[in-house]
CSV table of C-alpha atoms and ligand atoms in Angstrom, one decimal:
chain,number,residue,atom,x,y,z
V,72,MET,CA,-11.7,48.2,0.3
V,73,GLU,CA,-10.5,46.7,-3.0
V,74,ASN,CA,-6.9,46.5,-1.7
V,75,LEU,CA,-7.9,44.5,1.4
V,76,LYS,CA,-6.5,41.0,1.2
V,77,ASP,CA,-9.0,38.2,1.2
V,78,THR,CA,-8.2,36.4,4.5
V,79,ARG,CA,-11.1,33.9,4.2
V,80,LYS,CA,-10.0,30.3,4.7
V,81,ASP,CA,-10.3,27.7,2.0
V,82,ILE,CA,-13.1,25.6,3.5
V,83,ARG,CA,-11.9,22.5,1.7
V,84,SER,CA,-8.6,22.5,3.7
V,85,LEU,CA,-10.7,21.5,6.7
V,86,THR,CA,-11.4,17.8,7.5
V,87,LEU,CA,-14.8,16.6,8.5
V,88,GLU,CA,-13.8,16.6,12.2
V,89,HIS,CA,-12.6,20.2,11.8
V,90,LEU,CA,-15.9,21.3,10.3
V,91,ARG,CA,-17.9,19.5,12.9
V,92,ASP,CA,-15.8,21.1,15.8
V,93,TYR,CA,-16.0,24.5,14.1
V,94,PHE,CA,-19.9,24.4,14.1
V,95,VAL,CA,-20.0,23.3,17.7
V,96,GLU,CA,-17.8,26.3,18.6
V,97,GLN,CA,-20.2,28.5,16.8
V,98,GLY,CA,-23.0,27.1,19.0
V,99,GLU,CA,-24.5,25.1,16.2
V,100,LYS,CA,-25.0,21.3,15.8
V,101,ALA,CA,-22.0,19.2,14.7
V,102,PHE,CA,-24.3,17.8,12.1
V,103,ARG,CA,-24.1,21.1,10.1
V,104,GLY,CA,-20.4,20.1,9.5
V,105,ASN,CA,-21.5,16.8,7.9
V,106,GLN,CA,-24.0,18.6,5.6
V,107,ILE,CA,-21.4,21.0,4.4
V,108,TYR,CA,-18.8,18.4,4.0
V,109,GLU,CA,-21.1,16.4,1.9
V,110,TRP,CA,-21.8,19.4,-0.3
V,111,LEU,CA,-18.2,20.1,-0.7
V,112,TRP,CA,-17.0,16.6,-1.5
V,113,LYS,CA,-19.8,14.4,-2.6
V,114,LYS,CA,-22.0,16.9,-4.4
V,115,GLY,CA,-19.2,19.1,-5.8
V,116,ALA,CA,-20.7,22.4,-4.7
V,117,HIS,CA,-18.9,25.4,-6.2
V,118,SER,CA,-20.6,28.0,-4.0
V,119,PHE,CA,-22.3,28.3,-0.7
V,120,ASP,CA,-25.5,29.3,-2.5
V,121,ASP,CA,-25.6,25.8,-4.0
V,122,MET,CA,-26.1,24.4,-0.5
V,123,THR,CA,-29.8,24.5,-0.6
V,124,ASN,CA,-30.5,22.6,2.6
V,125,LEU,CA,-28.8,25.3,4.7
V,126,SER,CA,-30.5,28.4,6.0
V,127,MET,CA,-29.8,31.7,4.3
V,128,SER,CA,-28.1,33.0,7.4
V,129,THR,CA,-25.7,29.9,7.6
V,130,ARG,CA,-24.9,30.4,3.9
V,131,GLU,CA,-24.1,34.1,4.5
V,132,PHE,CA,-22.0,33.2,7.5
V,133,LEU,CA,-20.0,30.7,5.5
V,134,GLU,CA,-19.5,33.2,2.7
V,135,GLU,CA,-18.1,35.7,5.2
V,136,HIS,CA,-15.6,33.4,6.7
V,137,PHE,CA,-14.7,30.9,3.9
V,138,VAL,CA,-14.0,30.5,0.2
V,139,ILE,CA,-14.4,27.5,-2.0
V,140,ASN,CA,-11.3,27.4,-4.2
V,141,HIS,CA,-12.7,25.3,-6.9
V,142,ILE,CA,-11.0,24.7,-10.2
V,143,ARG,CA,-12.6,25.8,-13.5
V,144,VAL,CA,-12.3,24.0,-16.7
V,145,ASP,CA,-11.5,26.9,-19.0
V,146,ASP,CA,-11.1,25.3,-22.3
V,147,MET,CA,-11.6,21.8,-23.7
V,148,GLN,CA,-10.0,20.3,-26.8
V,149,ARG,CA,-11.2,17.1,-28.3
V,150,SER,CA,-8.9,14.8,-30.3
V,151,SER,CA,-10.1,12.8,-33.4
V,152,ASP,CA,-9.5,9.7,-31.2
V,153,GLY,CA,-12.0,11.0,-28.5
V,154,THR,CA,-9.3,12.1,-26.0
V,155,ILE,CA,-10.2,15.3,-24.3
V,156,LYS,CA,-7.7,17.8,-22.9
V,157,ASN,CA,-8.8,20.3,-20.3
V,158,ALA,CA,-7.2,23.6,-19.5
V,159,VAL,CA,-7.8,23.8,-15.8
V,160,LYS,CA,-7.8,27.3,-14.2
V,161,LEU,CA,-6.8,27.5,-10.6
V,162,HIS,CA,-8.1,30.0,-8.1
V,163,ASP,CA,-4.9,32.1,-8.3
V,164,GLY,CA,-5.0,32.3,-12.1
V,165,LEU,CA,-2.5,29.6,-12.9
V,166,THR,CA,-3.3,26.8,-15.3
V,167,VAL,CA,-2.6,23.1,-15.5
V,168,GLU,CA,-3.9,20.5,-17.9
V,169,SER,CA,-5.8,17.2,-17.4
V,170,VAL,CA,-6.7,14.6,-20.0
V,171,MET,CA,-9.6,12.2,-20.4
V,172,ILE,CA,-8.6,9.1,-22.3
V,173,PRO,CA,-11.6,6.8,-23.4
V,174,THR,CA,-11.2,3.3,-24.7
V,175,PRO,CA,-14.1,1.0,-25.7
V,176,THR,CA,-14.3,-0.4,-22.2
V,177,ARG,CA,-12.9,2.2,-19.8
V,178,THR,CA,-12.2,5.9,-19.2
V,179,THR,CA,-8.9,7.0,-17.7
V,180,ALA,CA,-8.3,10.4,-16.2
V,181,CYS,CA,-4.7,11.7,-16.4
V,182,VAL,CA,-4.2,14.4,-13.8
V,183,SER,CA,-1.6,16.9,-12.9
V,184,SER,CA,0.0,17.2,-9.5
V,185,GLN,CA,2.1,20.4,-9.8
V,186,VAL,CA,2.0,23.6,-11.8
V,187,GLY,CA,5.0,23.1,-14.1
V,188,CYS,CA,7.7,20.7,-13.0
V,189,SER,CA,11.1,21.0,-11.2
V,190,LEU,CA,12.6,18.0,-13.0
V,191,ASN,CA,14.3,18.6,-16.3
V,192,CYS,CA,13.6,15.6,-18.5
V,193,GLU,CA,14.9,16.8,-21.9
V,194,PHE,CA,12.2,15.1,-23.9
V,195,CYS,CA,9.2,16.4,-21.9
V,196,ALA,CA,7.3,19.6,-22.8
V,197,THR,CA,6.2,20.2,-19.2
V,198,ALA,CA,9.9,20.4,-18.2
V,199,ARG,CA,10.1,23.6,-20.2
V,200,LEU,CA,7.7,25.3,-17.8
V,201,LYS,CA,8.9,26.6,-14.5
V,202,ARG,CA,7.6,24.8,-11.4
V,203,MET,CA,5.3,27.4,-9.9
V,204,ARG,CA,3.7,25.5,-7.1
V,205,ASN,CA,2.2,22.3,-5.8
V,206,LEU,CA,-1.4,21.6,-6.3
V,207,ASN,CA,-3.6,21.2,-3.2
V,208,PRO,CA,-5.4,17.9,-2.6
V,209,ASP,CA,-8.7,19.4,-3.6
V,210,GLU,CA,-7.3,20.8,-6.9
V,211,ILE,CA,-6.1,17.3,-7.8
V,212,TYR,CA,-9.4,15.8,-6.7
V,213,ASP,CA,-11.4,18.3,-8.7
V,214,GLN,CA,-9.6,17.4,-11.9
V,215,VAL,CA,-10.7,13.8,-11.3
V,216,VAL,CA,-14.3,14.8,-10.6
V,217,ALA,CA,-14.5,16.9,-13.7
V,218,ILE,CA,-13.3,14.0,-15.9
V,219,ASP,CA,-15.7,11.7,-14.1
V,220,GLN,CA,-18.5,14.1,-15.2
V,221,GLN,CA,-17.2,14.3,-18.7
V,222,SER,CA,-17.1,10.5,-18.9
V,223,ARG,CA,-20.7,10.3,-17.7
V,224,SER,CA,-21.9,12.9,-20.2
V,225,TYR,CA,-19.9,11.7,-23.3
V,226,TYR,CA,-19.8,8.0,-22.6
V,227,ASN,CA,-22.6,7.4,-20.2
V,228,ARG,CA,-20.3,5.6,-17.7
V,229,PRO,CA,-18.2,6.7,-14.7
V,230,LEU,CA,-14.5,7.1,-14.7
V,231,SER,CA,-12.7,3.8,-14.4
V,232,ASN,CA,-9.0,4.7,-13.9
V,233,VAL,CA,-6.8,7.5,-12.7
V,234,VAL,CA,-3.2,8.0,-13.6
V,235,PHE,CA,-0.9,10.6,-12.1
V,236,MET,CA,0.8,11.2,-15.4
V,237,GLY,CA,0.0,14.8,-16.1
V,238,MET,CA,2.1,17.8,-15.3
V,239,GLY,CA,4.6,17.6,-12.4
V,240,GLU,CA,6.3,15.0,-10.3
V,241,PRO,CA,3.8,13.5,-7.8
V,242,LEU,CA,6.4,12.3,-5.3
V,243,MET,CA,7.6,15.9,-5.0
V,244,ASN,CA,4.1,16.9,-3.8
V,245,TYR,CA,3.8,13.8,-1.7
V,246,ASN,CA,1.3,14.8,1.1
V,247,ASN,CA,-1.2,16.5,-1.2
V,248,VAL,CA,-1.1,13.7,-3.7
V,249,ILE,CA,-1.8,11.1,-1.0
V,250,LYS,CA,-4.6,13.2,0.4
V,251,SER,CA,-6.1,13.5,-3.0
V,252,ILE,CA,-6.0,9.7,-3.5
V,253,GLU,CA,-7.7,9.3,-0.1
V,254,LYS,CA,-10.5,11.5,-1.4
V,255,ILE,CA,-10.7,9.7,-4.8
V,256,THR,CA,-10.9,6.3,-3.0
V,257,GLY,CA,-12.8,7.4,0.1
V,258,ASN,CA,-16.5,6.9,0.6
V,259,ASP,CA,-16.8,10.6,1.3
V,260,GLY,CA,-15.4,11.2,-2.2
V,261,LEU,CA,-15.6,9.1,-5.4
V,262,GLY,CA,-15.2,5.8,-3.7
V,263,MET,CA,-13.0,4.4,-6.5
V,264,SER,CA,-10.9,1.3,-5.9
V,265,PRO,CA,-7.2,2.2,-5.4
V,266,LYS,CA,-6.3,-0.7,-7.7
V,267,ARG,CA,-7.5,1.5,-10.5
V,268,ILE,CA,-5.1,4.3,-9.7
V,269,THR,CA,-1.5,4.6,-10.9
V,270,LEU,CA,1.1,7.0,-9.6
V,271,SER,CA,4.0,7.6,-12.0
V,272,THR,CA,7.3,8.9,-10.8
V,273,SER,CA,10.5,9.7,-12.6
V,274,GLY,CA,12.3,8.0,-9.6
V,275,VAL,CA,12.9,9.8,-6.3
V,276,PRO,CA,14.4,6.9,-4.2
V,277,LYS,CA,13.7,8.4,-0.8
V,278,MET,CA,10.1,9.0,-1.6
V,279,ILE,CA,9.5,5.6,-3.2
V,280,LYS,CA,10.7,4.1,0.2
V,281,LYS,CA,8.4,6.5,2.1
V,282,LEU,CA,5.5,5.6,-0.1
V,283,ALA,CA,6.2,1.9,0.5
V,284,ASP,CA,6.2,2.5,4.3
V,285,ASP,CA,2.8,4.2,4.0
V,286,GLY,CA,1.3,1.0,2.6
V,287,PRO,CA,-0.4,2.3,-0.5
V,288,LYS,CA,-3.0,0.1,-2.3
V,289,PHE,CA,-2.5,1.8,-5.6
V,290,ASN,CA,0.0,1.0,-8.4
V,291,LEU,CA,3.4,2.5,-9.0
V,292,ALA,CA,5.0,3.2,-12.3
V,293,LEU,CA,8.5,4.4,-12.9
V,294,SER,CA,9.7,6.4,-15.9
V,295,LEU,CA,12.9,4.6,-16.7
V,296,HIS,CA,13.7,5.2,-20.4
V,297,SER,CA,17.3,3.9,-19.9
V,298,ALA,CA,18.8,1.4,-17.6
V,299,ILE,CA,22.3,2.8,-18.2
V,300,ASP,CA,23.3,5.6,-15.9
V,301,GLU,CA,25.3,7.8,-18.4
V,302,LYS,CA,22.5,7.6,-20.9
V,303,ARG,CA,19.7,8.2,-18.4
V,304,THR,CA,21.6,11.2,-17.0
V,305,LYS,CA,21.8,12.7,-20.5
V,306,ILE,CA,18.1,12.6,-21.0
V,307,MET,CA,16.9,12.9,-17.4
V,308,PRO,CA,19.7,15.1,-15.8
V,309,PHE,CA,18.4,14.6,-12.2
V,310,ASN,CA,19.5,11.0,-12.6
V,311,GLU,CA,22.9,12.4,-11.5
V,312,GLN,CA,21.5,12.9,-8.0
V,313,PHE,CA,19.3,9.8,-8.0
V,314,PRO,CA,21.3,7.2,-9.9
V,315,LEU,CA,20.0,3.8,-10.9
V,316,ALA,CA,21.7,2.0,-8.0
V,317,ASP,CA,19.6,4.1,-5.6
V,318,ILE,CA,16.5,3.6,-7.6
V,319,LYS,CA,17.0,-0.2,-7.6
V,320,GLU,CA,17.5,-0.2,-3.9
V,321,ALA,CA,14.3,1.8,-3.4
V,322,LEU,CA,12.5,-0.6,-5.7
V,323,LYS,CA,13.7,-3.6,-3.8
V,324,TYR,CA,12.4,-2.0,-0.6
V,325,TRP,CA,9.1,-1.2,-2.3
V,326,TYR,CA,8.7,-4.8,-3.4
V,327,ASP,CA,9.7,-6.3,0.0
V,328,THR,CA,7.3,-4.0,1.8
V,329,THR,CA,4.3,-3.9,-0.5
V,330,GLY,CA,4.7,-7.2,-2.5
V,331,THR,CA,3.4,-5.4,-5.6
V,332,ARG,CA,5.2,-5.2,-8.9
V,333,VAL,CA,6.1,-1.9,-10.6
V,334,THR,CA,5.5,-0.8,-14.2
V,335,TYR,CA,8.4,0.7,-16.1
V,336,GLU,CA,7.6,3.3,-18.7
V,337,TYR,CA,10.1,3.3,-21.5
V,338,VAL,CA,10.4,5.3,-24.8
V,339,VAL,CA,12.9,4.2,-27.4
V,340,TRP,CA,14.7,6.9,-29.4
V,341,LYS,CA,16.9,6.8,-32.4
V,342,GLY,CA,20.5,7.0,-31.5
V,343,ILE,CA,19.8,7.3,-27.8
V,344,ASN,CA,18.7,3.9,-26.5
V,345,ASP,CA,18.2,1.8,-29.6
V,346,GLN,CA,21.2,-0.6,-29.3
V,347,MET,CA,21.4,-4.1,-28.0
V,348,GLU,CA,23.3,-2.9,-24.9
V,349,ASP,CA,20.2,-0.8,-24.0
V,350,VAL,CA,18.0,-3.8,-24.3
V,351,ASP,CA,20.4,-6.0,-22.3
V,352,ALA,CA,20.6,-3.3,-19.6
V,353,LEU,CA,16.8,-3.1,-19.4
V,354,VAL,CA,16.4,-6.9,-19.2
V,355,LYS,CA,18.9,-6.9,-16.3
V,356,PHE,CA,17.1,-4.0,-14.6
V,357,CYS,CA,13.8,-5.9,-14.9
V,358,LYS,CA,15.2,-8.8,-12.9
V,359,VAL,CA,15.6,-6.6,-9.8
V,360,ILE,CA,11.9,-7.1,-8.8
V,361,PRO,CA,8.8,-8.4,-10.5
V,362,CYS,CA,7.7,-5.8,-13.0
V,363,LYS,CA,6.0,-5.0,-16.3
V,364,VAL,CA,7.3,-2.8,-19.1
V,365,ASN,CA,5.2,-0.4,-21.1
V,366,ILE,CA,7.0,0.8,-24.2
V,367,ILE,CA,5.4,4.1,-25.1
V,368,GLU,CA,5.5,6.0,-28.3
V,369,TYR,CA,7.5,9.2,-28.4
V,370,ASN,CA,5.3,12.2,-28.8
V,371,SER,CA,7.1,14.9,-30.6
V,372,ILE,CA,7.8,18.2,-28.7
V,373,ASP,CA,9.8,19.9,-31.5
V,374,ASP,CA,13.3,18.9,-30.4
V,375,ALA,CA,15.5,17.6,-33.1
V,376,ARG,CA,17.6,15.5,-30.7
V,377,PHE,CA,14.6,13.2,-30.1
V,378,GLU,CA,13.1,10.9,-32.7
V,379,GLN,CA,11.0,7.8,-32.3
V,380,ALA,CA,13.1,4.6,-33.0
V,381,ASP,CA,12.3,2.4,-35.9
V,382,GLN,CA,9.7,-0.3,-35.6
V,383,SER,CA,12.4,-3.0,-35.9
V,384,VAL,CA,14.1,-1.7,-32.7
V,385,ILE,CA,10.7,-1.8,-30.8
V,386,ASP,CA,10.3,-5.4,-32.1
V,387,MET,CA,13.8,-6.2,-30.8
V,388,TYR,CA,12.9,-4.9,-27.4
V,389,GLU,CA,9.6,-6.7,-27.3
V,390,HIS,CA,11.2,-10.0,-28.4
V,391,GLU,CA,14.1,-9.8,-25.9
V,392,LEU,CA,11.9,-8.9,-23.0
V,393,GLU,CA,9.4,-11.7,-23.8
V,394,ARG,CA,12.3,-14.2,-24.3
V,395,ASN,CA,13.3,-13.3,-20.7
V,396,ARG,CA,9.7,-13.8,-19.5
V,397,ILE,CA,9.1,-10.1,-18.8
V,398,VAL,CA,5.6,-8.8,-19.4
V,399,VAL,CA,5.8,-6.1,-22.1
V,400,ASN,CA,3.0,-3.9,-23.6
V,401,ILE,CA,3.5,-1.7,-26.6
V,402,ARG,CA,1.4,1.4,-26.1
V,403,ARG,CA,0.0,3.6,-28.8
V,404,SER,CA,-0.3,7.3,-28.1
V,405,ARG,CA,-3.6,9.0,-27.6
V,406,GLY,CA,-4.5,12.6,-28.2
V,407,LYS,CA,-1.4,13.5,-30.2
V,408,ASP,CA,-3.3,15.9,-32.5
V,409,ILE,CA,-4.2,18.2,-29.6
V,410,ASP,CA,-0.9,17.9,-27.7
V,411,ALA,CA,-2.5,15.8,-25.0
V,412,ALA,CA,-0.3,12.8,-25.2
V,413,CYS,CA,2.4,11.8,-22.6
V,414,GLY,CA,5.0,14.6,-22.3
V,415,GLN,CA,3.1,17.1,-24.4
V,416,LEU,CA,1.3,19.0,-21.6
V,417,ALA,CA,2.5,22.6,-21.7
V,418,ASN,CA,-0.5,24.9,-21.4
V,419,LYS,CA,-0.2,25.8,-25.1
V,420,SER,CA,-3.8,26.6,-25.6
V,421,SER,CA,-4.0,29.0,-22.6
V,422,GLN,CA,-1.0,31.1,-23.3
H,69,SAH,N1,6.9,13.1,-13.5
H,69,SAH,C1,6.2,11.9,-13.5
H,69,SAH,C2,4.8,12.0,-14.0
H,69,SAH,C3,4.7,12.4,-15.5
H,69,SAH,S1,4.2,11.0,-16.3
H,69,SAH,C4,7.0,10.9,-14.3
H,69,SAH,O1,8.0,11.3,-14.9
H,69,SAH,O2,6.7,9.7,-14.3
H,69,SAH,C5,4.5,11.3,-18.0
H,69,SAH,C6,5.1,10.2,-18.7
H,69,SAH,O3,5.3,10.5,-20.0
H,69,SAH,C7,6.4,9.8,-18.1
H,69,SAH,O4,6.7,8.4,-18.2
H,69,SAH,C8,7.4,10.5,-19.0
H,69,SAH,O5,8.7,10.1,-19.0
H,69,SAH,C9,6.7,10.4,-20.3
H,69,SAH,N2,7.0,11.4,-21.3
H,69,SAH,C10,7.5,12.6,-21.1
H,69,SAH,N3,7.8,13.2,-22.3
H,69,SAH,C11,7.4,12.3,-23.3
H,69,SAH,C12,7.3,12.4,-24.7
H,69,SAH,N4,7.7,13.5,-25.3
H,69,SAH,N5,6.8,11.3,-25.4
H,69,SAH,C13,6.4,10.2,-24.7
H,69,SAH,N6,6.4,10.1,-23.4
H,69,SAH,C14,6.9,11.1,-22.7
């Protein structure tokens, strides 16, 4: 018996229509499907036993035919700045991390889209993990729901923003990420405004164009880090396949199609992109479409090649960008002491 493979279907892979049809096929009322759907998505039920308005026999029937592959927050670490990092256990035993970032006025959830990552950014801890698989829409959605609950219990307020800036490359798990956003924004889910969601990509031109065609209402960020091909290829080797010219073309397409500006994420490292030619190249890149630049602090991942540039260089970037009327924000890291900051997610606590 023990060796028999569990062939039960993940009930959350079914849409509301599927569920309604399924119950009609079983000779029940379609309404049963609505009830279960609500338990699964609005009320976050982890087991069929939680579905108290269903009869015992319906619950047993469901248990026989389906599973609920819910995530489990296995471990939580709290930073001195209030940031919380969650080790999220998936139904097959794999782990990803998610982060809750509170500020005085808002709570942001930073979620993962893949287990590991297939890109190989030299400065990112997640890149050292093998990409194991894509997350399902419900596994992404669950991370957001868990952080919404944490925000309610720690700060007495709901989650206000979601960023796809955890582990993985969201545009390489396109369909599932889009489905998760539909749930996060949908009235059958959290009902959040898409304007409060940002998807960050390292720059997959074909997928940026596809996303533009799909008419998203959420924000797009691009991890740029250098606007000079040779330099970008050194620190983000996949830039060889997706050079800046292709990214620029995709960004133009994005702007022509959606009319919304893009945020460029940029870290400045000593001896890598701390020269005037780097600033000039960035300013030029910023003229391709309307944009905003977030200069983010480098979070150390124990690699001697990378070191945060001096403050005077950051000031030079800020000054030149502003002189060219480009919006620039200098971002401080959050959660560094628990390895929860950008680029530090690597399942350290769960290994
Ligand atoms: N793969 C997507 C989503 C990850 S977002 C992307 O690349 O955009 C994580 C952000 O943190 C990216 O902007 C990434 O370039 C940046 N990052 C990675 N390692 C970092 C580090 N050590 N310090 C600061 N930022 C880092």
